[in-house]
Short mmCIF file of C-alpha atoms in Angstrom, two decimals:
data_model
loop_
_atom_site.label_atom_id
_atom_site.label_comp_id
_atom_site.label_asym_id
_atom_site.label_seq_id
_atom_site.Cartn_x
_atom_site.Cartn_y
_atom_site.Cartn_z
CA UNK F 146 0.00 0.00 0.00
CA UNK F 147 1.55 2.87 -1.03
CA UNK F 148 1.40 6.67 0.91
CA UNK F 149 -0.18 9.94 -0.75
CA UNK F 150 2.41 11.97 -2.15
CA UNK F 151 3.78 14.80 0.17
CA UNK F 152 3.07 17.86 -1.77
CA UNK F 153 0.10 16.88 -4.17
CA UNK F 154 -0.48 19.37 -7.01
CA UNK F 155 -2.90 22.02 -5.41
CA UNK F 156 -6.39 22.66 -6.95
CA UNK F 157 -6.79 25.11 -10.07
CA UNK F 158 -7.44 28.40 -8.38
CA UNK F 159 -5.89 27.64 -4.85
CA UNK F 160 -4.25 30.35 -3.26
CA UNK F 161 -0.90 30.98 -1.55
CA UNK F 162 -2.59 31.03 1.86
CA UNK F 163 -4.86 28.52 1.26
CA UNK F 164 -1.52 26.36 0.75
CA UNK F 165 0.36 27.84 3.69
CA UNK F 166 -2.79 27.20 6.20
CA UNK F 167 -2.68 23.39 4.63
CA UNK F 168 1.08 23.57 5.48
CA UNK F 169 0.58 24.65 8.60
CA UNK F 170 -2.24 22.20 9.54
CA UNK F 171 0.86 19.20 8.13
CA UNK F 172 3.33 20.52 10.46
CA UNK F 173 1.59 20.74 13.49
CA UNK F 174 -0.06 17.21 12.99
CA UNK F 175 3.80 16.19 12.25
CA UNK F 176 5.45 18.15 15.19
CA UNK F 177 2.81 17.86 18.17
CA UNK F 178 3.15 14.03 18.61
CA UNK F 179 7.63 14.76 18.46
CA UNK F 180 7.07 17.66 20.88
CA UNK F 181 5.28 15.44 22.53
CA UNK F 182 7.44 12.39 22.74
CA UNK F 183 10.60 14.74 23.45
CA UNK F 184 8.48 16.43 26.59
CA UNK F 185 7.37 12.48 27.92
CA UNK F 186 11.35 11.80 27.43
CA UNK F 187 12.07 14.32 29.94
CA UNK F 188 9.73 12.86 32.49
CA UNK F 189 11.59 9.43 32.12
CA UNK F 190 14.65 11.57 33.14
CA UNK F 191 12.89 12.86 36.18
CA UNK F 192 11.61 9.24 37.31
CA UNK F 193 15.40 8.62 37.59
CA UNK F 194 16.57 11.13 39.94
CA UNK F 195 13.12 11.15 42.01
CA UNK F 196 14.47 7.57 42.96
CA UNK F 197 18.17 7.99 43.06
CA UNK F 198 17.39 11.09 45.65
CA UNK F 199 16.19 8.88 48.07
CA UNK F 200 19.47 7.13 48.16
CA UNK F 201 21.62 9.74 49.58
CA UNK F 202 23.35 12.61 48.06
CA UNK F 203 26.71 10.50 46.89
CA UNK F 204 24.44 8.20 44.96
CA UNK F 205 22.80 11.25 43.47
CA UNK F 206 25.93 12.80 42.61
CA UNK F 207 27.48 9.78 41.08
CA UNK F 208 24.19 9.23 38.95
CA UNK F 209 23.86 12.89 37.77
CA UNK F 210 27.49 12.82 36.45
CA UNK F 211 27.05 9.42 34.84
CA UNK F 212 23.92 10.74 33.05
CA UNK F 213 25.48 14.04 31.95
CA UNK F 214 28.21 12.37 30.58
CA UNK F 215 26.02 9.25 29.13
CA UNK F 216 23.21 11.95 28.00
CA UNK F 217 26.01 13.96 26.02
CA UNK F 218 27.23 10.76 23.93
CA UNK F 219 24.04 9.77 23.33
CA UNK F 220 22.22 13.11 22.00
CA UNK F 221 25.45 13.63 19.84
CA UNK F 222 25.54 10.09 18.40
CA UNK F 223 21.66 10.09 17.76
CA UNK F 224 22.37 13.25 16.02
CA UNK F 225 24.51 11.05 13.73
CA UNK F 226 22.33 8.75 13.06
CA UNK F 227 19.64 11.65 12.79
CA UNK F 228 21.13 12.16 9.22
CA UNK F 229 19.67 9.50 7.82
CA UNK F 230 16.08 11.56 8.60
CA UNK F 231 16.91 14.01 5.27
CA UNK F 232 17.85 11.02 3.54
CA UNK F 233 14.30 9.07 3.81
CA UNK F 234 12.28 11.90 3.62
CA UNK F 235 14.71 13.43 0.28
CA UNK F 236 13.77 9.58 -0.69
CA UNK F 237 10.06 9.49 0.13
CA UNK F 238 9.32 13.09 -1.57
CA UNK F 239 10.97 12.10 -4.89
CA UNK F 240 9.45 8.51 -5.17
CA UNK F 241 6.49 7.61 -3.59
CA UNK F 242 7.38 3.88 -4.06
CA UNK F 243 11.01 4.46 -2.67
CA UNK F 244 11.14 1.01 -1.11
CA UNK F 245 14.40 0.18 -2.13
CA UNK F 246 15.97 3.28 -1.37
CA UNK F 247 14.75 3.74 2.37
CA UNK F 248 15.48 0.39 3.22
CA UNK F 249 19.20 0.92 2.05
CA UNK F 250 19.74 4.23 3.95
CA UNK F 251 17.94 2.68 7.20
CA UNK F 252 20.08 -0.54 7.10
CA UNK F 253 23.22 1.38 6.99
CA UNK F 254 21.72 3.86 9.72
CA UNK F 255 21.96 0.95 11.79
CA UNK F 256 25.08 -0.29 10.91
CA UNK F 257 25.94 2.85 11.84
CA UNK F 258 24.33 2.70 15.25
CA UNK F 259 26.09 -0.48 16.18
CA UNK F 260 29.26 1.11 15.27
CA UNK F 261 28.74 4.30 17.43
CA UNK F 262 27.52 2.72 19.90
CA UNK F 263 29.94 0.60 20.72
CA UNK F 264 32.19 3.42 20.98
CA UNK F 265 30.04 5.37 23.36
CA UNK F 266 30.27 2.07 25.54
CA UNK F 267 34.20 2.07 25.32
CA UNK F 268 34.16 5.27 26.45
CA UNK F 269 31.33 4.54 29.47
CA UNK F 270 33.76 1.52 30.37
CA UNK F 271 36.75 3.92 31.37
CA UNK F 272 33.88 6.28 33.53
CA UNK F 273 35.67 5.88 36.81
CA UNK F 274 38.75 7.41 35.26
CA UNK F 275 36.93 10.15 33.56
CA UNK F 276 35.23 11.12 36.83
CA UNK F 277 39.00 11.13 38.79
CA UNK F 278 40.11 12.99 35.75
CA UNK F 279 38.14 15.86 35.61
CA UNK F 280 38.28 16.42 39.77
CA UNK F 281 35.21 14.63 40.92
CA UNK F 282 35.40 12.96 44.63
CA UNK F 283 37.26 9.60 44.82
CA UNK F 284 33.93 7.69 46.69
CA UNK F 285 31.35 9.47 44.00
CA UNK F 286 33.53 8.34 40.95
CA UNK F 287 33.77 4.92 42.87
CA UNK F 288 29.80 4.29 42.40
CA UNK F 289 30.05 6.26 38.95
CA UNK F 290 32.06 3.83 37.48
CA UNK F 291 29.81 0.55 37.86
CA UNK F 292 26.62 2.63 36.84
CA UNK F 293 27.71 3.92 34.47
CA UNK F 294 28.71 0.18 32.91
CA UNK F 295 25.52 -0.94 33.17
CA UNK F 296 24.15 2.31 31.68
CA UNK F 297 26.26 1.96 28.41
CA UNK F 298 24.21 -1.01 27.79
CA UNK F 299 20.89 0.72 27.02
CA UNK F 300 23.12 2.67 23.96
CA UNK F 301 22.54 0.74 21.23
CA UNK F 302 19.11 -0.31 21.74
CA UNK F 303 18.17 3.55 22.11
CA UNK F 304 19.90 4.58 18.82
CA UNK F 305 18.39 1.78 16.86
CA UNK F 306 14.66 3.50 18.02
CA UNK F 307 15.44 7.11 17.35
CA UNK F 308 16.68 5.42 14.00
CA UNK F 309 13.10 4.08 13.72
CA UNK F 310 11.43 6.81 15.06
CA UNK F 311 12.63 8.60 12.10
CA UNK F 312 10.87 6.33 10.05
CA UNK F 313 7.66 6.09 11.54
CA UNK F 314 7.22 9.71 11.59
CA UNK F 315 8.64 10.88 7.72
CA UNK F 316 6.11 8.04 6.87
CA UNK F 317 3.55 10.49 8.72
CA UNK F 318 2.72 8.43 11.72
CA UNK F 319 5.11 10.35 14.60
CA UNK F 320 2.20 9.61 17.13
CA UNK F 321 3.68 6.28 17.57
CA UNK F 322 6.39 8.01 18.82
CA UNK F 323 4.67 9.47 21.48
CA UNK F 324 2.99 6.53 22.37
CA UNK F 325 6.47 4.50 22.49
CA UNK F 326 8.01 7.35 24.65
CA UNK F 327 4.82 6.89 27.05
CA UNK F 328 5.50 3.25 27.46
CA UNK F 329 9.07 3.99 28.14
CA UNK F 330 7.92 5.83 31.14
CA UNK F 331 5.74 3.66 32.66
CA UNK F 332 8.12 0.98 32.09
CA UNK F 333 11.35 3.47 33.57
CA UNK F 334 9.15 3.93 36.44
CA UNK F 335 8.08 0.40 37.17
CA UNK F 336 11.98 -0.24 37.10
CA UNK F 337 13.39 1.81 39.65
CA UNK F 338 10.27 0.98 42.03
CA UNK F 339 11.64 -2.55 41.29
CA UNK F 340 14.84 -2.61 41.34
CA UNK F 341 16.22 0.51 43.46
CA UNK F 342 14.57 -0.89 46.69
CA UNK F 343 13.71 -4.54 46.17
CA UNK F 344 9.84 -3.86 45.67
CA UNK F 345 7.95 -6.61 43.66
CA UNK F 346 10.02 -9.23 44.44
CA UNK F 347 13.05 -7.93 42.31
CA UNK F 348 16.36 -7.61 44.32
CA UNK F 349 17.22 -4.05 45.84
CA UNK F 350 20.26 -3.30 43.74
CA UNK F 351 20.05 0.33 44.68
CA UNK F 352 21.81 2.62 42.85
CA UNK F 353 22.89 0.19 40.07
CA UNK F 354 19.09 -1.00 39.79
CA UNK F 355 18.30 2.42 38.32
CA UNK F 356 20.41 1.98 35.58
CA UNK F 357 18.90 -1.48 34.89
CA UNK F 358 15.45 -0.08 34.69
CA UNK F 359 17.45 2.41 32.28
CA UNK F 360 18.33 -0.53 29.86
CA UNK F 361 15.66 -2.37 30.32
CA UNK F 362 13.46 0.60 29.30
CA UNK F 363 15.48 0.70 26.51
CA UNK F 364 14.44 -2.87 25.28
CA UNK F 365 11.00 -2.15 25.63
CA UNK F 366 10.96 0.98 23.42
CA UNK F 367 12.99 -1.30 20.93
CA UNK F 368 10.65 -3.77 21.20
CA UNK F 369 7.57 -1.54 20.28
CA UNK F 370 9.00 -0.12 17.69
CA UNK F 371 9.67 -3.60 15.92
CA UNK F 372 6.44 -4.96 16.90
CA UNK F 373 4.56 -1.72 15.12
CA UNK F 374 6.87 -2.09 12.24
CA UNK F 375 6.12 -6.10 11.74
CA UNK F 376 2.19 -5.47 12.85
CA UNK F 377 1.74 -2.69 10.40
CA UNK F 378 1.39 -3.08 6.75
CA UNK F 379 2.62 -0.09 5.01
CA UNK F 380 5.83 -0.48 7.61
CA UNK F 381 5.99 -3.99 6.84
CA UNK F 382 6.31 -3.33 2.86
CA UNK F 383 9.73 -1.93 3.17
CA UNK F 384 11.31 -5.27 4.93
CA UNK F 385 13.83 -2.97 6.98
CA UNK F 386 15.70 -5.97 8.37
CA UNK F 387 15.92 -8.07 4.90
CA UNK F 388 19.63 -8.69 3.77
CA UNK F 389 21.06 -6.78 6.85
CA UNK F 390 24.76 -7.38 6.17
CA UNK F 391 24.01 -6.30 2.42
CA UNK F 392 26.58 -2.68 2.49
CA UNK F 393 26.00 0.43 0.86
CA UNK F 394 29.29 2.54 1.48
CA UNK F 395 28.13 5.50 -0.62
CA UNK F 396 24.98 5.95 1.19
CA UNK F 397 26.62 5.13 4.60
CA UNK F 398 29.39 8.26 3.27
CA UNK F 399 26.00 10.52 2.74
CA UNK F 400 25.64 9.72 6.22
CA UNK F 401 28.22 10.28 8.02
CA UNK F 402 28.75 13.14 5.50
CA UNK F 403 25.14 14.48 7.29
CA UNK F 404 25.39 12.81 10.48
CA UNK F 405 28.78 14.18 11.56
CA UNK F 406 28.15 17.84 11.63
CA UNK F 407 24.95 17.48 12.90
CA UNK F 408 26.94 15.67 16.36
CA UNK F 409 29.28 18.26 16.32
CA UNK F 410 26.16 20.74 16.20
CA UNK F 411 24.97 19.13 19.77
CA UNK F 412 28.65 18.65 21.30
CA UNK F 413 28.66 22.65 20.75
CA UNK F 414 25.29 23.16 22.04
CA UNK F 415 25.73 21.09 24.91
CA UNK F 416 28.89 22.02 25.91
CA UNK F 417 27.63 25.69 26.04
CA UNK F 418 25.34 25.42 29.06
CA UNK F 419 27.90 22.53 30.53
CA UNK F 420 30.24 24.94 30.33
CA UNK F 421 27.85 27.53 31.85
CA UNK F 422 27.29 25.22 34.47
CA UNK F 423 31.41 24.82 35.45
CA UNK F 424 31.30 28.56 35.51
CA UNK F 425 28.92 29.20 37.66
CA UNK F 426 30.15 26.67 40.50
CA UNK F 427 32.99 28.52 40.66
CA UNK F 428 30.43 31.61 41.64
CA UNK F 429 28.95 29.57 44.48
CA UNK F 430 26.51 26.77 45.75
CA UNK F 431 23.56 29.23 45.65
CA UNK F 432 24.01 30.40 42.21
CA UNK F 433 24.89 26.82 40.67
CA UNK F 434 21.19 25.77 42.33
CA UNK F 435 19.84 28.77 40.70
CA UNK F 436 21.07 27.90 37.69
CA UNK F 437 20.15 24.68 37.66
CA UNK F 438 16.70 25.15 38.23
CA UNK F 439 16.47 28.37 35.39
CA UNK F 440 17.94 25.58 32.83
CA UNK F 441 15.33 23.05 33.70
CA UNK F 442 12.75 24.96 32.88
CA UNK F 443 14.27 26.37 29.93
CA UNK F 444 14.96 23.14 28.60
CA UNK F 445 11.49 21.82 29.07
CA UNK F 446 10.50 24.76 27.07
CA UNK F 447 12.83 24.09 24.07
CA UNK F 448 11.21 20.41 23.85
CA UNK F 449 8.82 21.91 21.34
CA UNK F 450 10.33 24.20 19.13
CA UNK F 451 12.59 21.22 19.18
CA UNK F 452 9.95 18.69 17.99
CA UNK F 453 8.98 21.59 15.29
CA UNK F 454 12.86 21.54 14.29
CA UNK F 455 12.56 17.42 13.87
CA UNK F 456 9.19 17.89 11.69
CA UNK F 457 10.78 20.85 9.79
CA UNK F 458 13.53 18.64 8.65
CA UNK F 459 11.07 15.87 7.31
CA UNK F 460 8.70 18.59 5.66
CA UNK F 461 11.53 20.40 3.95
CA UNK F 462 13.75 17.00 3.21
CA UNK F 463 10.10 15.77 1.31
CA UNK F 464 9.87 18.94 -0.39
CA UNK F 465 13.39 18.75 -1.19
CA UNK F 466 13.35 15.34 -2.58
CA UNK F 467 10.58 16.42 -4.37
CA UNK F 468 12.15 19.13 -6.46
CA UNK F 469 9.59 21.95 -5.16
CA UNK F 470 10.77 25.13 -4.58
CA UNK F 471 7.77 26.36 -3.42
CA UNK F 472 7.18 23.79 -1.03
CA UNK F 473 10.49 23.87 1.20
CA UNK F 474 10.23 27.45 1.48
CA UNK F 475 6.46 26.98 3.08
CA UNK F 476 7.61 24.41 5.12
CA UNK F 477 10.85 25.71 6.19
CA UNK F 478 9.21 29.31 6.81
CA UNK F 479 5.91 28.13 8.79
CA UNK F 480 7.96 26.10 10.83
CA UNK F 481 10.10 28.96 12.07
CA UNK F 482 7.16 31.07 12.72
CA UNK F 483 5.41 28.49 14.59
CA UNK F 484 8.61 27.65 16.62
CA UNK F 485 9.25 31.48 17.19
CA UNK F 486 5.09 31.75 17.90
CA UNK F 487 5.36 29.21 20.89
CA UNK F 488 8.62 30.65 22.45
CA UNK F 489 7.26 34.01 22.28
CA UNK F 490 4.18 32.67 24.66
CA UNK F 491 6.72 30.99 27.08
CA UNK F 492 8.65 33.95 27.49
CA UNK F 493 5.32 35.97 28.39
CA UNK F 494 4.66 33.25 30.80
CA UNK F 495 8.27 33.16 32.42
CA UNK F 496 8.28 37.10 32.23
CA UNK F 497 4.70 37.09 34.03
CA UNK F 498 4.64 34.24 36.60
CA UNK F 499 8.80 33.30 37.42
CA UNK F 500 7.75 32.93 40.92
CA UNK F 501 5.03 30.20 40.29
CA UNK F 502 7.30 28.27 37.81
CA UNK F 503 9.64 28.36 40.53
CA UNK F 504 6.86 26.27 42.53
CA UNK F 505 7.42 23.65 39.96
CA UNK F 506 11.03 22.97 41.62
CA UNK F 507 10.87 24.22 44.53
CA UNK F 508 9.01 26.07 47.74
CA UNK F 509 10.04 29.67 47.06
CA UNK F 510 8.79 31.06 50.07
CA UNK F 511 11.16 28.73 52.16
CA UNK F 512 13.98 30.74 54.00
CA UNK F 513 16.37 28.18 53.19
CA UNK F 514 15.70 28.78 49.76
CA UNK F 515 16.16 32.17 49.64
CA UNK F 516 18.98 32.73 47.81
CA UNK F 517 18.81 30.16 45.07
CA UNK F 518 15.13 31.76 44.65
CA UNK F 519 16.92 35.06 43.98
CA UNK F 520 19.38 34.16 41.75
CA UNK F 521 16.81 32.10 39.54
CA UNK F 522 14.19 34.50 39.39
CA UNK F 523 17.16 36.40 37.77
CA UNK F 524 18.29 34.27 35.23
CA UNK F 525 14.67 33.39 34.51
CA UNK F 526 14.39 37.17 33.23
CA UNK F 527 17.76 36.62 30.91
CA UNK F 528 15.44 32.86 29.99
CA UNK F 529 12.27 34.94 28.97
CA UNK F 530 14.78 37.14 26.35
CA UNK F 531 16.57 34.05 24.86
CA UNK F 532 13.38 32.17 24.40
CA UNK F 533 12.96 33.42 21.09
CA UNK F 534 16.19 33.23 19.48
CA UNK F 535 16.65 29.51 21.26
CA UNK F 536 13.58 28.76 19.13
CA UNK F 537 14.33 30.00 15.88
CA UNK F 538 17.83 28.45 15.94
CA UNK F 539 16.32 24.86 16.52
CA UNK F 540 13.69 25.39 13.98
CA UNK F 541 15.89 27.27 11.14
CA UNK F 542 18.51 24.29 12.04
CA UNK F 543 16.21 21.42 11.18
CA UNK F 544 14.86 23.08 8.44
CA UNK F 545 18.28 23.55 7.10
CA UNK F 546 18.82 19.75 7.36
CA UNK F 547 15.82 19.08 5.38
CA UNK F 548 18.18 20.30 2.65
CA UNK F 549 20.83 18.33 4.00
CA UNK F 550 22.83 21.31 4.44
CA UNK F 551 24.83 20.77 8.59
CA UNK F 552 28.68 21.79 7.61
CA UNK F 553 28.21 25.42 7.51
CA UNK F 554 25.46 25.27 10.47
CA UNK F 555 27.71 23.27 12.56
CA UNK F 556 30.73 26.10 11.80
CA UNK F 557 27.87 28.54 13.00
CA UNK F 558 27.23 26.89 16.23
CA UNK F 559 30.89 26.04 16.89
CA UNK F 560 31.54 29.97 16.61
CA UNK F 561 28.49 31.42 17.94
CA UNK F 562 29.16 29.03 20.87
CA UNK F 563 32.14 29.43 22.01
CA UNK F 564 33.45 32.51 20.92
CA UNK F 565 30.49 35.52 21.73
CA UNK F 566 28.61 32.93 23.46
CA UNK F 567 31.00 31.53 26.06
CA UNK F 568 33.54 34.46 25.83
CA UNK F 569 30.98 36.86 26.99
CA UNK F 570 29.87 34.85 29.92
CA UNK F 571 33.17 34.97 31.46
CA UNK F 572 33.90 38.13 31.01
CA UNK F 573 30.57 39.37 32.31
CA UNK F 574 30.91 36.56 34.90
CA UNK F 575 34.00 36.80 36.13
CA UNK F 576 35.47 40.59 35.24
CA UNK F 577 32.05 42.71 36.14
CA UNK F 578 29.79 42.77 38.66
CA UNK F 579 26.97 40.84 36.93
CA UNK F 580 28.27 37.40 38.03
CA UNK F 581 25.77 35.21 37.59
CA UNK F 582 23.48 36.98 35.59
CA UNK F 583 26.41 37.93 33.05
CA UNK F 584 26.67 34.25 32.37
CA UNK F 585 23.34 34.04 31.58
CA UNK F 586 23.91 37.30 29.16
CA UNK F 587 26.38 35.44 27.35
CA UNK F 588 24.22 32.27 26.71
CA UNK F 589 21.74 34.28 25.54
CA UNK F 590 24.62 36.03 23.61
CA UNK F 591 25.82 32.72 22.10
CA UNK F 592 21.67 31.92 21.20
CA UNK F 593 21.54 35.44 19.44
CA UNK F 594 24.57 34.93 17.15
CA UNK F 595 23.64 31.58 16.32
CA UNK F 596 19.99 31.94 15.80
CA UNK F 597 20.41 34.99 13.53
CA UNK F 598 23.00 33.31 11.46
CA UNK F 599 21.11 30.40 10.69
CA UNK F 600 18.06 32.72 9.76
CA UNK F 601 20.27 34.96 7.17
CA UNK F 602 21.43 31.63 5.78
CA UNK F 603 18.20 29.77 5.46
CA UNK F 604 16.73 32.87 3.74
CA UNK F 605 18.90 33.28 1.40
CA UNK F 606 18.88 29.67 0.59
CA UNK F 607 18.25 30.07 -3.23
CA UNK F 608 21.58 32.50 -3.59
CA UNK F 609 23.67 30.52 -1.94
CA UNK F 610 22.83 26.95 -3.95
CA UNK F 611 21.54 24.98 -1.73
CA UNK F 612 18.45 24.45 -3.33
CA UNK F 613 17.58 21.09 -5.40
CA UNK F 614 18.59 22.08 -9.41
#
């Protein structure tokens, strides 16, 4: 059974806006279910420290380091595998019967999977020494090390489902996503009630049973996926899994040559508000908490204009497959509005209510709190300002991908970064007054460069040839 063609010829007489509102009505079916897979994913998170806490504070510690460390690797190497996304939909929007051609590029996406994650797991497997390396306490790096072991595990099995949660959703059917992500909580959350304390007859592993539920959780997401796959005809038709060892070195090349800016992209990214975060513990306890708090928020915020970015690249990559000019510069352009749209409604809400988000967290009116209250309620303002440009950079970046264009974006983000973005938070930081709140003027600094950039290049897509002949 073949799937309706992306961008069908419109009705004689149809106007521009009638094709823009029937964009806009494709994206947000597309996006919504992503947004709201990506939002569910950050609840699993959460299910992991809620039990971990009630270990101790070393146990904590040792588990939030593994997971910043494991949660780096694995966003950057499911950004390289992310590249085959442009690929299937470039595939799907030229051929409607592109069989051949998406099973290729997804077999070698998971060639590629097994190959990168085994190297994250190398690198998990020397986690004691990284945590002595970079200063940590002996005793926290002791229970690091083991956790983090058993963590490493759950890498391959969650690169092989963002790899098929590609699929499901540039064949139009993303809610599955959501619906897989919602198991994985249930199931991340029946773990660690399991195997943290010993409760339904599972053994009380403690802090090593939370990374179990963590790979088991992993599994069961796998397992969904390939159960939908094999259950559903039109997912069945492309036999994914036939003649697996079968290699395709150009298309894995068009992959990597995708994939690898696109995990430098996130190491940037990432290492921007990690870096933030070094920086400001060298300011004090109170204004690392405050921090800490400021980003959480902020980063459940970017979950959607995030999910827009991942249905941006599918509706641009079909247009661009397809040939039609037109069509990638609707898709391309609603998504950034919508992205910019939503952001521009947090940062009302952060700008008019910072001391009931704060109630999310924490109790604000606590005395003990006082200070970390402060100092987030601060960088909250800074948050509210940002909002927009951290919006349009994620949208104008996926949409930039749909034309499998991620060299001169990842330059962008490596500069904007690290050179305005960084180098203005410790100078504000460290040399003025601001403190805190400077380094929070320099992420937002970093956001600004970055975000603009990517807008002046997406717009003037056409001069600079990256447009399908």
């Amino acid at each position: 059974m073949s799937h309706a063609p992306a961008f069908p010829a419109p009705p004689h007489g149809a106007t521009e806006r009638a094709m823009v509102r029937g964009e806009l009505r494709a994206m947000i079916a597309l996006a919504a279910p992503l947004a709201g897979a990506n939002l569910i994913q950050m609840a699993v998170y959460a299910v992991d420290v809620i039990f971990v806490a009630r270990l101790g504070p070393e146990a904590l510690s040792a588990s939030s380091l593994s997971v910043s460390l494991f949660g780096l690797l694995m966003w950057s190497m499911t950004g390289l595998v992310g590249g085959a996304a442009p690929l299937i939909a470039a595939e799907l929007g030229a051929r409607r019967h592109a069989v051949r051609e998406v099973r290729r590029t997804i077999r070698m996406a998971l060639w590629l999977a097994v190959i990168a994650g085994l190297l994250v797991m190398a690198i998990c497997a020397k986690g004691e020494a990284l945590m002595l390396w970079t200063g940590q306490q002996p005793a926290v790096a002791a229970r690091a090390g083991p956790f983090l072991l058993i963590l490493s595990l759950a890498t391959i099995p969650n690169l092989i489902s963002a790899i098929l949660r590609n699929y499901v959703s540039a064949l139009g059917r993303a809610g599955i996503a959501t619906a897989i992500t919602a198991l994985a909580l249930v199931v991340n959350t029946l773990g660690n009630y399991a195997f943290v304390f010993g409760h339904l007859g599972a053994p009380a592993w403690g802090l090593e049973g939370s990374a179990v539920s963590s790979v088991l959780t992993s599994l069961a997401m796998l397992a969904a996926y390939l159960w939908v796959i094999r259950s559903d005809r039109r997912f069945r038709r492309y036999r994914l899994f036939g003649r697996w060892w079968r290699t395709d070195w150009p298309r894995f090349a068009d992959m990597l040559r995708i994939g690898l800016p696109i995990a430098a992209t996130i190491l940037a990214e990432a290492g921007l508000f990690s870096g933030a975060a070094f920086l400001m513990g060298r300011l004090g306890e109170a204004e690392l908490a405050g921090h800490t708090v400021a980003l959480q928020f902020a980063a459940l915020a970017f979950q959607v204009p995030f999910g827009i970015g991942q249905a941006a690249t599918i509706r641009v990559g079909l247009a661009y497959g397809a040939r039609d000019i037109a069509a990638i510069g609707r898709a391309g352009n609603v998504a950034i509005a919508l992205g910019i749209g939503f952001m521009a409604l947090t940062a009302l809400i952060i700008w008019a209510f910072p001391r009931t988000i704060m109630h999310l967290y924490v109790d604000p009116d606590a005395p003990a709190n006082a200070a970390m209250v402060g100092f987030a309620v601060q960088f909250l303002v800074v948050a509210a300002a940002f909002q927009l440009f951290d919006g349009a950079q994620a949208v104008a970046g996926g949409s930039l991908r749909g034309l499998q264009d991620t060299r001169i974006p990842m330059a962008i983000a490596i500069f904007g970064y690290w050179v305005p973005g960084i180098g203005t938070a410790v100078y504000l930081g460290f040399f003025t007054p601001l403190r805190g709140f400077g380094i929070w003027l320099g992420l937002a600094v970093g956001l600004v460069v970055v975000a603009c950039l990517l807008l002046w290049r997406w717009r003037n897509r056409a001069r600079l040839g990256l447009l399908p002949a």
